[in-house]
PDB file of C-alpha atoms and ligand atoms in Angstrom:
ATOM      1  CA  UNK A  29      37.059 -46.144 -54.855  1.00 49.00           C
ATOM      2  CA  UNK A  30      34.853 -49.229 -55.612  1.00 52.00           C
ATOM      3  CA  UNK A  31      32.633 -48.973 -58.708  1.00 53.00           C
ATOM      4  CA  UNK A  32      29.168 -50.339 -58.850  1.00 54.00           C
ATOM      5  CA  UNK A  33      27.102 -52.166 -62.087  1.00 53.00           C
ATOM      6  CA  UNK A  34      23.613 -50.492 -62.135  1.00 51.00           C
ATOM      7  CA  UNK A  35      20.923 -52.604 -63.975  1.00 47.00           C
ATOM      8  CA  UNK A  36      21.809 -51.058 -66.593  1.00 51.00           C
ATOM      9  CA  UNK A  37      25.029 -51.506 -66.647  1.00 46.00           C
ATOM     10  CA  UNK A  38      26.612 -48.057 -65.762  1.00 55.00           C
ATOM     11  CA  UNK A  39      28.940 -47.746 -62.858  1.00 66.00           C
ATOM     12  CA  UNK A  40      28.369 -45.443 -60.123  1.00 70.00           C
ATOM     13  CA  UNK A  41      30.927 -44.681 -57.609  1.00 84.00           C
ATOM     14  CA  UNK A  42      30.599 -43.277 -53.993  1.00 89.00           C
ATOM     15  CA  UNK A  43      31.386 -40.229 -55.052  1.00 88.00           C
ATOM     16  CA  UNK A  44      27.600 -40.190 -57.190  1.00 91.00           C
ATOM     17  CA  UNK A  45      26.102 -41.072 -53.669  1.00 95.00           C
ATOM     18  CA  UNK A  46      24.994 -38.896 -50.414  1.00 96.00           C
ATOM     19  CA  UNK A  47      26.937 -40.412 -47.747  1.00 98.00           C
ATOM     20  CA  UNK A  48      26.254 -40.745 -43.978  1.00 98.00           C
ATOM     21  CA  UNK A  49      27.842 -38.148 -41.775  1.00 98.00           C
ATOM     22  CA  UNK A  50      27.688 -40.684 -39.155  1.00 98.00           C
ATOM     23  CA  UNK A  51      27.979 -44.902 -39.149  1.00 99.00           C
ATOM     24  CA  UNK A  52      27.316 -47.144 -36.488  1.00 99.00           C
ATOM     25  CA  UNK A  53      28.655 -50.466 -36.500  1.00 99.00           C
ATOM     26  CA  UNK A  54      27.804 -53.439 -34.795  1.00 99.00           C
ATOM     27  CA  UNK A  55      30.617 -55.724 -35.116  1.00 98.00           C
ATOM     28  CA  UNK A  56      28.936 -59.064 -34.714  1.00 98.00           C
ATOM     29  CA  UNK A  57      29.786 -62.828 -35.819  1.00 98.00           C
ATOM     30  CA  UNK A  58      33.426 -62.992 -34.466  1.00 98.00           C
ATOM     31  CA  UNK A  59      32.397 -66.523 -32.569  1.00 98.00           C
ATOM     32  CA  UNK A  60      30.283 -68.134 -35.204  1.00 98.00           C
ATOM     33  CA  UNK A  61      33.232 -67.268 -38.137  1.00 98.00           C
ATOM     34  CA  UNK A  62      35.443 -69.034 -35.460  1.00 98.00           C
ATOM     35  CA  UNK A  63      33.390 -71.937 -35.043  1.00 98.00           C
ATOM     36  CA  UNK A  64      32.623 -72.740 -38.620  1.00 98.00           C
ATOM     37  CA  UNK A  65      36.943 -73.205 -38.722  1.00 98.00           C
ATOM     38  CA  UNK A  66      36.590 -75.040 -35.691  1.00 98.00           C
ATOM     39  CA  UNK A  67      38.765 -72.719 -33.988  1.00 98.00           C
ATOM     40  CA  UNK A  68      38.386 -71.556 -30.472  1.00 98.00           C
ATOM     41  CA  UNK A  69      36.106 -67.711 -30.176  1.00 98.00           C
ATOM     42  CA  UNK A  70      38.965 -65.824 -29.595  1.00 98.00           C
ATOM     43  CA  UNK A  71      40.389 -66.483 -32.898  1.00 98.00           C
ATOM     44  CA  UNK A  72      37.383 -65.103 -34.441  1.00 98.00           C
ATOM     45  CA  UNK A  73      38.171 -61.999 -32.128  1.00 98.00           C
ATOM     46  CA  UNK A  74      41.462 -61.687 -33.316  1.00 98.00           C
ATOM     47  CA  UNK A  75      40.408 -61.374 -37.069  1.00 98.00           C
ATOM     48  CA  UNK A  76      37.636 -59.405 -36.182  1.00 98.00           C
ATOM     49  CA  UNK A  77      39.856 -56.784 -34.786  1.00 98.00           C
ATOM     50  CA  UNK A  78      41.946 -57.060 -38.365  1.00 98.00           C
ATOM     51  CA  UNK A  79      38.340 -56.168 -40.173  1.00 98.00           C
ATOM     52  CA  UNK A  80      38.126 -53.033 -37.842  1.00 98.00           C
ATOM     53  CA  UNK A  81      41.397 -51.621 -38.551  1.00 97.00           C
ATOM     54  CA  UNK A  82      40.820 -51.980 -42.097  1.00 98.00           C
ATOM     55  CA  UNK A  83      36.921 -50.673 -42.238  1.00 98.00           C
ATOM     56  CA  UNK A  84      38.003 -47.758 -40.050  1.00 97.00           C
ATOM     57  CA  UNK A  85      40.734 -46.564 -42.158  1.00 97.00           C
ATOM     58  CA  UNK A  86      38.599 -47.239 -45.231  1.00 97.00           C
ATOM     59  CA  UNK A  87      35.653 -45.177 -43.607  1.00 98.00           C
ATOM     60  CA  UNK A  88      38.042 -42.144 -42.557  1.00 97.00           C
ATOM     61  CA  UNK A  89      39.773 -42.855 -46.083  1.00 96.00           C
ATOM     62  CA  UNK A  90      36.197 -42.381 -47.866  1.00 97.00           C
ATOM     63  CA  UNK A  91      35.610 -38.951 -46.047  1.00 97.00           C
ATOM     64  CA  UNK A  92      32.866 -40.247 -43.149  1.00 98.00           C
ATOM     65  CA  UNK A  93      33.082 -37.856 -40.467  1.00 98.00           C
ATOM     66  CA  UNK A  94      31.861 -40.038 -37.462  1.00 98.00           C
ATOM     67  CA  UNK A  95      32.359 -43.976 -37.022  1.00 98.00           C
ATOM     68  CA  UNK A  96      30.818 -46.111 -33.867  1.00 98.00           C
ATOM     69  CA  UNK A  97      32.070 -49.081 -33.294  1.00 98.00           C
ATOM     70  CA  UNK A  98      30.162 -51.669 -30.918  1.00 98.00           C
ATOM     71  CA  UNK A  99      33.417 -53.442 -29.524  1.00 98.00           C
ATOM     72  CA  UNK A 100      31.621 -54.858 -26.061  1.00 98.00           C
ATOM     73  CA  UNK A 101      28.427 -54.490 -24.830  1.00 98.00           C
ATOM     74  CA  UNK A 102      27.613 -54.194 -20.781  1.00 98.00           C
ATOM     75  CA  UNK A 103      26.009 -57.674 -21.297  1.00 98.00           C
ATOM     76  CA  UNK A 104      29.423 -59.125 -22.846  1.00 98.00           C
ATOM     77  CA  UNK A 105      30.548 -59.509 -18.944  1.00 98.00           C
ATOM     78  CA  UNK A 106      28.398 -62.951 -19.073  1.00 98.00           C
ATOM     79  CA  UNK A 107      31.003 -64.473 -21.575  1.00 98.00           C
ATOM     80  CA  UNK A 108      33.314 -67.126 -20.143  1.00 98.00           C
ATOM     81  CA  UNK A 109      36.158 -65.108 -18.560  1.00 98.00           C
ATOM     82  CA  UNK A 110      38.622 -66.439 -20.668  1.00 98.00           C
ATOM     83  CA  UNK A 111      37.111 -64.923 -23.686  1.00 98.00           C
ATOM     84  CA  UNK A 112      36.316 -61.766 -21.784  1.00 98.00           C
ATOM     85  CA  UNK A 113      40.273 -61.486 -21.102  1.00 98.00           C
ATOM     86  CA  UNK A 114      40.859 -62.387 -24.909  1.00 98.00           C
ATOM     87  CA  UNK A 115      38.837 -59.374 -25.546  1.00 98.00           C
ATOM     88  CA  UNK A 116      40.637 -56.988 -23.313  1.00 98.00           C
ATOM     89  CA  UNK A 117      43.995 -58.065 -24.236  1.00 98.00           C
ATOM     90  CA  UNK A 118      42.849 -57.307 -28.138  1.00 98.00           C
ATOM     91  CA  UNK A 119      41.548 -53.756 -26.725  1.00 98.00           C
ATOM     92  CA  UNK A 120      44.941 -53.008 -25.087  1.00 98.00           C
ATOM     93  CA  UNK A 121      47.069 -54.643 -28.449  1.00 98.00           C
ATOM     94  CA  UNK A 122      44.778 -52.501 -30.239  1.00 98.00           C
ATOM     95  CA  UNK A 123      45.562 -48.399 -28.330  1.00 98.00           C
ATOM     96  CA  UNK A 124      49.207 -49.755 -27.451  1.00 97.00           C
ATOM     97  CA  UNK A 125      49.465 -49.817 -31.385  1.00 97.00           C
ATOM     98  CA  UNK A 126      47.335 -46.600 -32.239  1.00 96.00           C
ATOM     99  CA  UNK A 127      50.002 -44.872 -29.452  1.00 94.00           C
ATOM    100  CA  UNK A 128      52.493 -46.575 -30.588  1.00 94.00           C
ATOM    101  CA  UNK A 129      51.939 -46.007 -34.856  1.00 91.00           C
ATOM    102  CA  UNK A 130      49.335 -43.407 -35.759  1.00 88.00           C
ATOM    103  CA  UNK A 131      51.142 -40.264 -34.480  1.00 83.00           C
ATOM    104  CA  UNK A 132      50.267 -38.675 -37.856  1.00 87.00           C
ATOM    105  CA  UNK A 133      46.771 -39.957 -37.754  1.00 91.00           C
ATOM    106  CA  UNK A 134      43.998 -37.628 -38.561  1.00 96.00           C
ATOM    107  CA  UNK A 135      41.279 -40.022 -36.799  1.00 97.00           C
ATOM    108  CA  UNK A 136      40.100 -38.162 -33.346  1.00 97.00           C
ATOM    109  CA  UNK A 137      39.854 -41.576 -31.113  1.00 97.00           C
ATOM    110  CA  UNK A 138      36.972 -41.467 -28.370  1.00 98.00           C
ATOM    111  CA  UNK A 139      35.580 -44.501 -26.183  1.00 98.00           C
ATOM    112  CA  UNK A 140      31.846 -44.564 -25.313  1.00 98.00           C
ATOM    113  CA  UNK A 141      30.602 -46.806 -22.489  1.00 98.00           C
ATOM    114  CA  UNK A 142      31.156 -47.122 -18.428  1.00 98.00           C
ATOM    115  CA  UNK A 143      34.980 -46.647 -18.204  1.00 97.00           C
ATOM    116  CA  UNK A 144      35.144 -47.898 -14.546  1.00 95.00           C
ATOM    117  CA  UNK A 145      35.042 -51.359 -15.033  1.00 96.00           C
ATOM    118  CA  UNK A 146      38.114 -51.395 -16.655  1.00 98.00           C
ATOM    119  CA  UNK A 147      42.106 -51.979 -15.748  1.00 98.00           C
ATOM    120  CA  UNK A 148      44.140 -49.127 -14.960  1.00 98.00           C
ATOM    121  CA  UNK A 149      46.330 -50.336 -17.500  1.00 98.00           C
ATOM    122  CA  UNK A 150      43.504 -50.211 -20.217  1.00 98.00           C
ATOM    123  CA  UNK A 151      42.483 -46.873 -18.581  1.00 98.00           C
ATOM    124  CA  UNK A 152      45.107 -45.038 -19.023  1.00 98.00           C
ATOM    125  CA  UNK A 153      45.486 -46.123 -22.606  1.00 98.00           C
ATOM    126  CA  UNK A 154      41.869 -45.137 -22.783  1.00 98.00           C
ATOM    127  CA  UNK A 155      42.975 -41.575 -21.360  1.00 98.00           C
ATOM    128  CA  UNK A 156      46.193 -41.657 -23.536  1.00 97.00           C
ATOM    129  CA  UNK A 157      44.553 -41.697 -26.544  1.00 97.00           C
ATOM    130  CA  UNK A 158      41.754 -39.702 -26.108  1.00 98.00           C
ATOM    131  CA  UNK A 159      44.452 -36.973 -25.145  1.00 97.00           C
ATOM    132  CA  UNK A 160      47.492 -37.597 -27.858  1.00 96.00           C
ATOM    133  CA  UNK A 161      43.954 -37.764 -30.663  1.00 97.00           C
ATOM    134  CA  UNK A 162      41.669 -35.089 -29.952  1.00 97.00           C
ATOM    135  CA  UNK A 163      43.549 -32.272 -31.409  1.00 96.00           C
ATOM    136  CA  UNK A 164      43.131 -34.041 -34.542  1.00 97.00           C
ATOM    137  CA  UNK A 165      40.761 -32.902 -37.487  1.00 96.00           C
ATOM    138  CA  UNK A 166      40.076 -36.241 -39.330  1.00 97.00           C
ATOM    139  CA  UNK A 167      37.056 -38.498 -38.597  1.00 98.00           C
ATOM    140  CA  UNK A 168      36.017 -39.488 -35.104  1.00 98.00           C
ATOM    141  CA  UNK A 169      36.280 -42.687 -34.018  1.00 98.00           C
ATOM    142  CA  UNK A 170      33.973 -43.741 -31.144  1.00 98.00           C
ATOM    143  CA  UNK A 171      34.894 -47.197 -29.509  1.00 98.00           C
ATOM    144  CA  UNK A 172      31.981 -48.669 -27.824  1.00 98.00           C
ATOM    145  CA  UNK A 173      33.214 -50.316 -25.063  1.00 98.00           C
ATOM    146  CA  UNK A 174      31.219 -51.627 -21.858  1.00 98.00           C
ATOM    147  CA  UNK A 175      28.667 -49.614 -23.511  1.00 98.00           C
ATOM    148  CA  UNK A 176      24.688 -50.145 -22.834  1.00 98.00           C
ATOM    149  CA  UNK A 177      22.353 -47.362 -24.281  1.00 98.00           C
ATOM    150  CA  UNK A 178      20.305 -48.432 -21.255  1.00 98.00           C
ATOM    151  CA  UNK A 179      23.327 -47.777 -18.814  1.00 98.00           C
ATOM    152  CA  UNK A 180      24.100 -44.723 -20.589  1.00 98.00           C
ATOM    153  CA  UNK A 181      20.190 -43.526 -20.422  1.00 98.00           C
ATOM    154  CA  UNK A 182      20.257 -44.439 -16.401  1.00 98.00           C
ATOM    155  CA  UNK A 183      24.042 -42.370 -16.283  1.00 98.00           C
ATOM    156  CA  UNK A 184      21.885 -39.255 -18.213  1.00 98.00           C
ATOM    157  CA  UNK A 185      19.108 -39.626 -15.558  1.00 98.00           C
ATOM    158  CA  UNK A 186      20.916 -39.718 -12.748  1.00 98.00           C
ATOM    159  CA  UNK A 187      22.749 -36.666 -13.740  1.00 98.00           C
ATOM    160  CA  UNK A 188      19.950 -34.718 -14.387  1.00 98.00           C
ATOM    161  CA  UNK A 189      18.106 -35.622 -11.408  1.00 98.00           C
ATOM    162  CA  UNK A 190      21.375 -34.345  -9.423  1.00 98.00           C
ATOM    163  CA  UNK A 191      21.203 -30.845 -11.113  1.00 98.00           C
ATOM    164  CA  UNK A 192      17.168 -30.841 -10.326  1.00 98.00           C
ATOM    165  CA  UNK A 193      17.831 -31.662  -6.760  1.00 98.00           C
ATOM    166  CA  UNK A 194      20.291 -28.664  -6.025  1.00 98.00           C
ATOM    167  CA  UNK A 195      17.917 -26.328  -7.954  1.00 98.00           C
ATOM    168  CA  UNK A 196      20.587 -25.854 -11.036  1.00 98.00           C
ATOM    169  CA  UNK A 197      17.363 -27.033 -13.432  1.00 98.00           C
ATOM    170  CA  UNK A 198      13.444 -27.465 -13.176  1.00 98.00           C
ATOM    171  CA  UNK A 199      11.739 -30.060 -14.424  1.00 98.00           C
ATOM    172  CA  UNK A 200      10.319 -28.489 -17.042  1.00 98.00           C
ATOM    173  CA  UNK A 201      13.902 -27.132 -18.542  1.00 98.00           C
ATOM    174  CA  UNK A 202      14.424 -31.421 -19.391  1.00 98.00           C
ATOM    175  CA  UNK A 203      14.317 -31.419 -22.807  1.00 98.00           C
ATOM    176  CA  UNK A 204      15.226 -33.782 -26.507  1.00 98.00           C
ATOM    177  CA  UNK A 205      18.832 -31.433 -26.345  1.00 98.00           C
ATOM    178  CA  UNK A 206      19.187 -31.632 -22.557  1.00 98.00           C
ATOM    179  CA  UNK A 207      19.135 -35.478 -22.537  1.00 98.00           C
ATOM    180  CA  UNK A 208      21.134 -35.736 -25.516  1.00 98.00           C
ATOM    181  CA  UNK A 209      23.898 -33.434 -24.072  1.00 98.00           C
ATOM    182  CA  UNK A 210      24.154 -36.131 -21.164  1.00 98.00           C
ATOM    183  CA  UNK A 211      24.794 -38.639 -23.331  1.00 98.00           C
ATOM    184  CA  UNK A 212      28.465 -40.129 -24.336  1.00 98.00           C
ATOM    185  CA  UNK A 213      27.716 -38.750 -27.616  1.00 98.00           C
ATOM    186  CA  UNK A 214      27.567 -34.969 -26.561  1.00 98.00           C
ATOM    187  CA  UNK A 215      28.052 -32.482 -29.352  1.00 98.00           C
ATOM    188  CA  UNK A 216      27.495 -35.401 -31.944  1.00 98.00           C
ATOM    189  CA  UNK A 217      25.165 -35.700 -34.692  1.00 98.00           C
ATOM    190  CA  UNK A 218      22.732 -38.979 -34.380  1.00 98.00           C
ATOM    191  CA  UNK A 219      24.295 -41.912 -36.252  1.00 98.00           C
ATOM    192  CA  UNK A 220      22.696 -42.120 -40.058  1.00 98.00           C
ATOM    193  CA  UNK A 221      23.253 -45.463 -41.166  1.00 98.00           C
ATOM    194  CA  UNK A 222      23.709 -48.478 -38.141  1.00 99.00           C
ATOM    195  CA  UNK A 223      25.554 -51.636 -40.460  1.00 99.00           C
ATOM    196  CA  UNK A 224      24.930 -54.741 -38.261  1.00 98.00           C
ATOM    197  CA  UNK A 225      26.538 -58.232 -40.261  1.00 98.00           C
ATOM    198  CA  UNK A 226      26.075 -61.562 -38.687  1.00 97.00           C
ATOM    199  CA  UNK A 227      22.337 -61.520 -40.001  1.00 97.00           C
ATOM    200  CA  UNK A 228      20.541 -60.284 -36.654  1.00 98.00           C
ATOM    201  CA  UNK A 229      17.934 -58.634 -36.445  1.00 97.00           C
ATOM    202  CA  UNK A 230      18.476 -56.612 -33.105  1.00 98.00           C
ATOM    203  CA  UNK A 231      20.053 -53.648 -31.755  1.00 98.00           C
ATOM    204  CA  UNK A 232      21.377 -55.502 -28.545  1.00 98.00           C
ATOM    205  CA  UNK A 233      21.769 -52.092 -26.677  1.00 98.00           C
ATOM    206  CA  UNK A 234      23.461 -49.961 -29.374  1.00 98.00           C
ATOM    207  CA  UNK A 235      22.899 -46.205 -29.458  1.00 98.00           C
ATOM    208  CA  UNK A 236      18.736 -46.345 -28.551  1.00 98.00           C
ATOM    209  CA  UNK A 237      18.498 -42.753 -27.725  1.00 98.00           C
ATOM    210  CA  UNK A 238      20.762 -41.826 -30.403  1.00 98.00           C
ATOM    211  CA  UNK A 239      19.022 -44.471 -33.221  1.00 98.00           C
ATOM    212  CA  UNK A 240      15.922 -43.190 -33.429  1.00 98.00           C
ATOM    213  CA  UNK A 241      15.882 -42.048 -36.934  1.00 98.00           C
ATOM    214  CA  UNK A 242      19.019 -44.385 -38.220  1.00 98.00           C
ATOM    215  CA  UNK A 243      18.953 -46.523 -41.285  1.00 98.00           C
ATOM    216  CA  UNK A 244      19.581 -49.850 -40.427  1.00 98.00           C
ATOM    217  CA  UNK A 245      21.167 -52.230 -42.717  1.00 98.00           C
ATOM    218  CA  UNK A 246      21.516 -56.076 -41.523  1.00 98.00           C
ATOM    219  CA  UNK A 247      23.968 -57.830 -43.659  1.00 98.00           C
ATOM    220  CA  UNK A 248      24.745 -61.664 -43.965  1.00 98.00           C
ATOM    221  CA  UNK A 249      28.439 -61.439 -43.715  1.00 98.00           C
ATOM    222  CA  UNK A 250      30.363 -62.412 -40.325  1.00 98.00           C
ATOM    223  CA  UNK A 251      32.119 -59.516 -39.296  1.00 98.00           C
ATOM    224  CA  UNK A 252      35.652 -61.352 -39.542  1.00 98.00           C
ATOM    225  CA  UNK A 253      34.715 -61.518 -43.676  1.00 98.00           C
ATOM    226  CA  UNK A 254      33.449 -58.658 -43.585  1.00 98.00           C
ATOM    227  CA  UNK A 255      35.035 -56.415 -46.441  1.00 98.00           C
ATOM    228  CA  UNK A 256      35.034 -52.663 -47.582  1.00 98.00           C
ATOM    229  CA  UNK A 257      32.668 -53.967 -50.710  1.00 97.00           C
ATOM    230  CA  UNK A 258      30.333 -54.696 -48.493  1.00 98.00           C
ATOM    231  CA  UNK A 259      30.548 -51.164 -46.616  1.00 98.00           C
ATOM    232  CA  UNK A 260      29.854 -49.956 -50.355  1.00 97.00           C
ATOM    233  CA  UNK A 261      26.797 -52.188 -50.379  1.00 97.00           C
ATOM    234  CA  UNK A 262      25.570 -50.494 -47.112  1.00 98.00           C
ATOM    235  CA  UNK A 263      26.259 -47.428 -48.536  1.00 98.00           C
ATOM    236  CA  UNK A 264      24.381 -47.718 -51.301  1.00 96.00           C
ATOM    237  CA  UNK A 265      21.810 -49.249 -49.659  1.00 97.00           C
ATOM    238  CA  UNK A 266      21.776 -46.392 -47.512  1.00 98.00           C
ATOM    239  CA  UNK A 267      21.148 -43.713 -50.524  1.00 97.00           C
ATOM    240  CA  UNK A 268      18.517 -45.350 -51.500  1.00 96.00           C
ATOM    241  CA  UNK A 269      16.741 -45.293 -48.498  1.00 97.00           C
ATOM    242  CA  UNK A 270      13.883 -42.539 -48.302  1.00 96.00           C
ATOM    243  CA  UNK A 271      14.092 -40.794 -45.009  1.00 97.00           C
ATOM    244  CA  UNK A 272      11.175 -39.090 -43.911  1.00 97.00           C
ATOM    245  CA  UNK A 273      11.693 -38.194 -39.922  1.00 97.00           C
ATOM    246  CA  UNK A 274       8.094 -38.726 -39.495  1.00 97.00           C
ATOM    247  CA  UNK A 275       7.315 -36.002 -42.392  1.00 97.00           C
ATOM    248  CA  UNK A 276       5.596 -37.073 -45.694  1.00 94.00           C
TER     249      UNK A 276
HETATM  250  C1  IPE B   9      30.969 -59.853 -31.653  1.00 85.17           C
HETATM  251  O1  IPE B   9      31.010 -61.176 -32.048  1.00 85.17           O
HETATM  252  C2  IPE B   9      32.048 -59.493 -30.682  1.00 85.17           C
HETATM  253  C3  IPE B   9      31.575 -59.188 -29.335  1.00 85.17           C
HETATM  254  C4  IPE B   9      30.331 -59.233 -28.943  1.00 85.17           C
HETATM  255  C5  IPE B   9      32.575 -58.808 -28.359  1.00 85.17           C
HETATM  256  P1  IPE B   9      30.348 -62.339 -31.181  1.00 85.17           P
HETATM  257  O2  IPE B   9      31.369 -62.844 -30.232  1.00 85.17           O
HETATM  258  O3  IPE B   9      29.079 -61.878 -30.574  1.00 85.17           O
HETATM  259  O4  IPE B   9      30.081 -63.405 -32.295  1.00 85.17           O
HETATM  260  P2  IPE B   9      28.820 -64.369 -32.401  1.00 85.17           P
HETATM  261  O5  IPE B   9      27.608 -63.488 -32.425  1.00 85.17           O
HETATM  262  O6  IPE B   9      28.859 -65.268 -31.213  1.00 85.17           O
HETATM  263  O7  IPE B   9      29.034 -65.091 -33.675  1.00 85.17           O
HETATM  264  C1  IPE B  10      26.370 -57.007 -29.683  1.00 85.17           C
HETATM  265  O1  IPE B  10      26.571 -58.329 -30.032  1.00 85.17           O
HETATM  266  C2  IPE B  10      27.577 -56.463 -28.977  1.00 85.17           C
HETATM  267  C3  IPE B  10      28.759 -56.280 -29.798  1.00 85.17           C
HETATM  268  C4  IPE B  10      28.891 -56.568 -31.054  1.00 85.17           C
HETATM  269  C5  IPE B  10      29.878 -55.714 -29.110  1.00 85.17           C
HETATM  270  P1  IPE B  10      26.132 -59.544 -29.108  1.00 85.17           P
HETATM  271  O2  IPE B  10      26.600 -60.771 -29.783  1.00 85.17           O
HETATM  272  O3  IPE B  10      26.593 -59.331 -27.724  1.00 85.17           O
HETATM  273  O4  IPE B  10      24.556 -59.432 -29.128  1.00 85.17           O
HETATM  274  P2  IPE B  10      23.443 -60.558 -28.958  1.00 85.17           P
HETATM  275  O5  IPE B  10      23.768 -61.295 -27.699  1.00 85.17           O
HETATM  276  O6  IPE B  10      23.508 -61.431 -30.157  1.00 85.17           O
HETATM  277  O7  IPE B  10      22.162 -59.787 -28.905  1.00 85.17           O
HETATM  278 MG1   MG B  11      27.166 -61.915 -31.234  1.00 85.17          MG
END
């Protein structure tokens, strides 16, 4: 585990720190860290799926208990379609492999997003995974993919309204748990800490319900560079953080 300088000069390790039950990731830069090597976007997708196999393990490794990954947003559709099929063939290299390899995995794979958009090829490996992981006890890994938290507040909405109109639920039974149990999230707790490299400044759709208390730490680092040391930063960063909930 990585060790840490303090000002003065002792080391702390994670193990000194209160770490997030839950991280949210927002794995940006992949096209700029291509274009700075004057290679073509997909190439920064490629290594950027490299960095997620690596922070994943490290984060299950390092005892987090839930990981969200922003893989493609419901806005990514406006990409030139031969990056959006670079994309998709990563996401289908990517559960082929976790089929294929991580039998004796611990990590409890679940995607989050609007499912219907999708191949029936990626689908089922969607479904296949979901099914050969959830048994497991080890960290969960949400995949965020074709995932909006506008889409997914609309999806809530619409199936709440449904239960109103055939009399299952008034209007005044909608409440903070009922929404949040319509969600993709269900039966998870909020994420903590949301890590978002590439330097932005934005949420760009991620989690909203779900973010309203998070720690958010923007980092400078493309996601493609991005490297477990600078998970430790966030961490730390994180613990230092004073969370108040709207309390004193
Ligand atoms: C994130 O990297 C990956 C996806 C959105 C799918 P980008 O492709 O957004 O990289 P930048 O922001 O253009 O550098
Ligand atoms: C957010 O990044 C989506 C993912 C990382 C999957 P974007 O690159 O799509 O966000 P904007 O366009 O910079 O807001
Ligand atoms: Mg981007």
């Amino acid at each position: 585990m990585a060790l840490f300088k303090k000002k003065q000069n002792h080391e702390i390790s994670l193990s000194d720190i209160q770490l997030p039950e839950h991280i949210g990731i927002i794995m940006d830069g992949n096209g700029r860290w291509a274009k700075k090597r004057g290679l073509p976007r997909s190439a920064g997708h490629t290594a950027g799926a490299q960095t997620f196999r690596k922070i994943a393990r490290y984060c299950s490794d390092i005892g987090i208990k839930y990981l969200t990954v922003y893989a493609f947003s419901t806005e990514n559709w406006r990409r030139p379609k031969e990056e959006v099929n670079a994309l998709m063939r990563l996401f289908k290299d990517y559960l082929q492999e976790a089929i294929r390899d991580f039998k004796d995995d611990s990590i409890v794979l679940r995607f989050i997003g609007n499912r219907n958009a999708f191949s029936p090829e990626l689908l089922s490996l969607m479904n296949e995974n979901e099914e050969e992981s959830c048994e497991r006890e080890g960290m969960v890994l949400n995949i965020a993919m074709n995932y909006g938290g506008r889409a997914e507040l609309v999806t809530a909405i619409q199936d709440i309204a449904k239960q109103v109109e055939n009399g299952a639920l008034k209007p005044d039974e909608i409440d903070e748990t009922l929404v949040s149990d319509h969600l993709y999230t269900k039966g998870q707790p909020d994420p903590d800490l949301i890590i978002r490299p590439s330097g932005e400044n934005r949420t760009s759709n991620f989690l909203l319900w779900q973010s309203a208390y998070a720690e958010y730490v923007i980092m400078d680092v493309l996601w493609p560079d991005f490297t477990q040391q600078d998970l430790d930063r966030a961490l730390i960063e994180y613990a230092k953080r004073n969370r108040r909930f709207g309390g004193v």
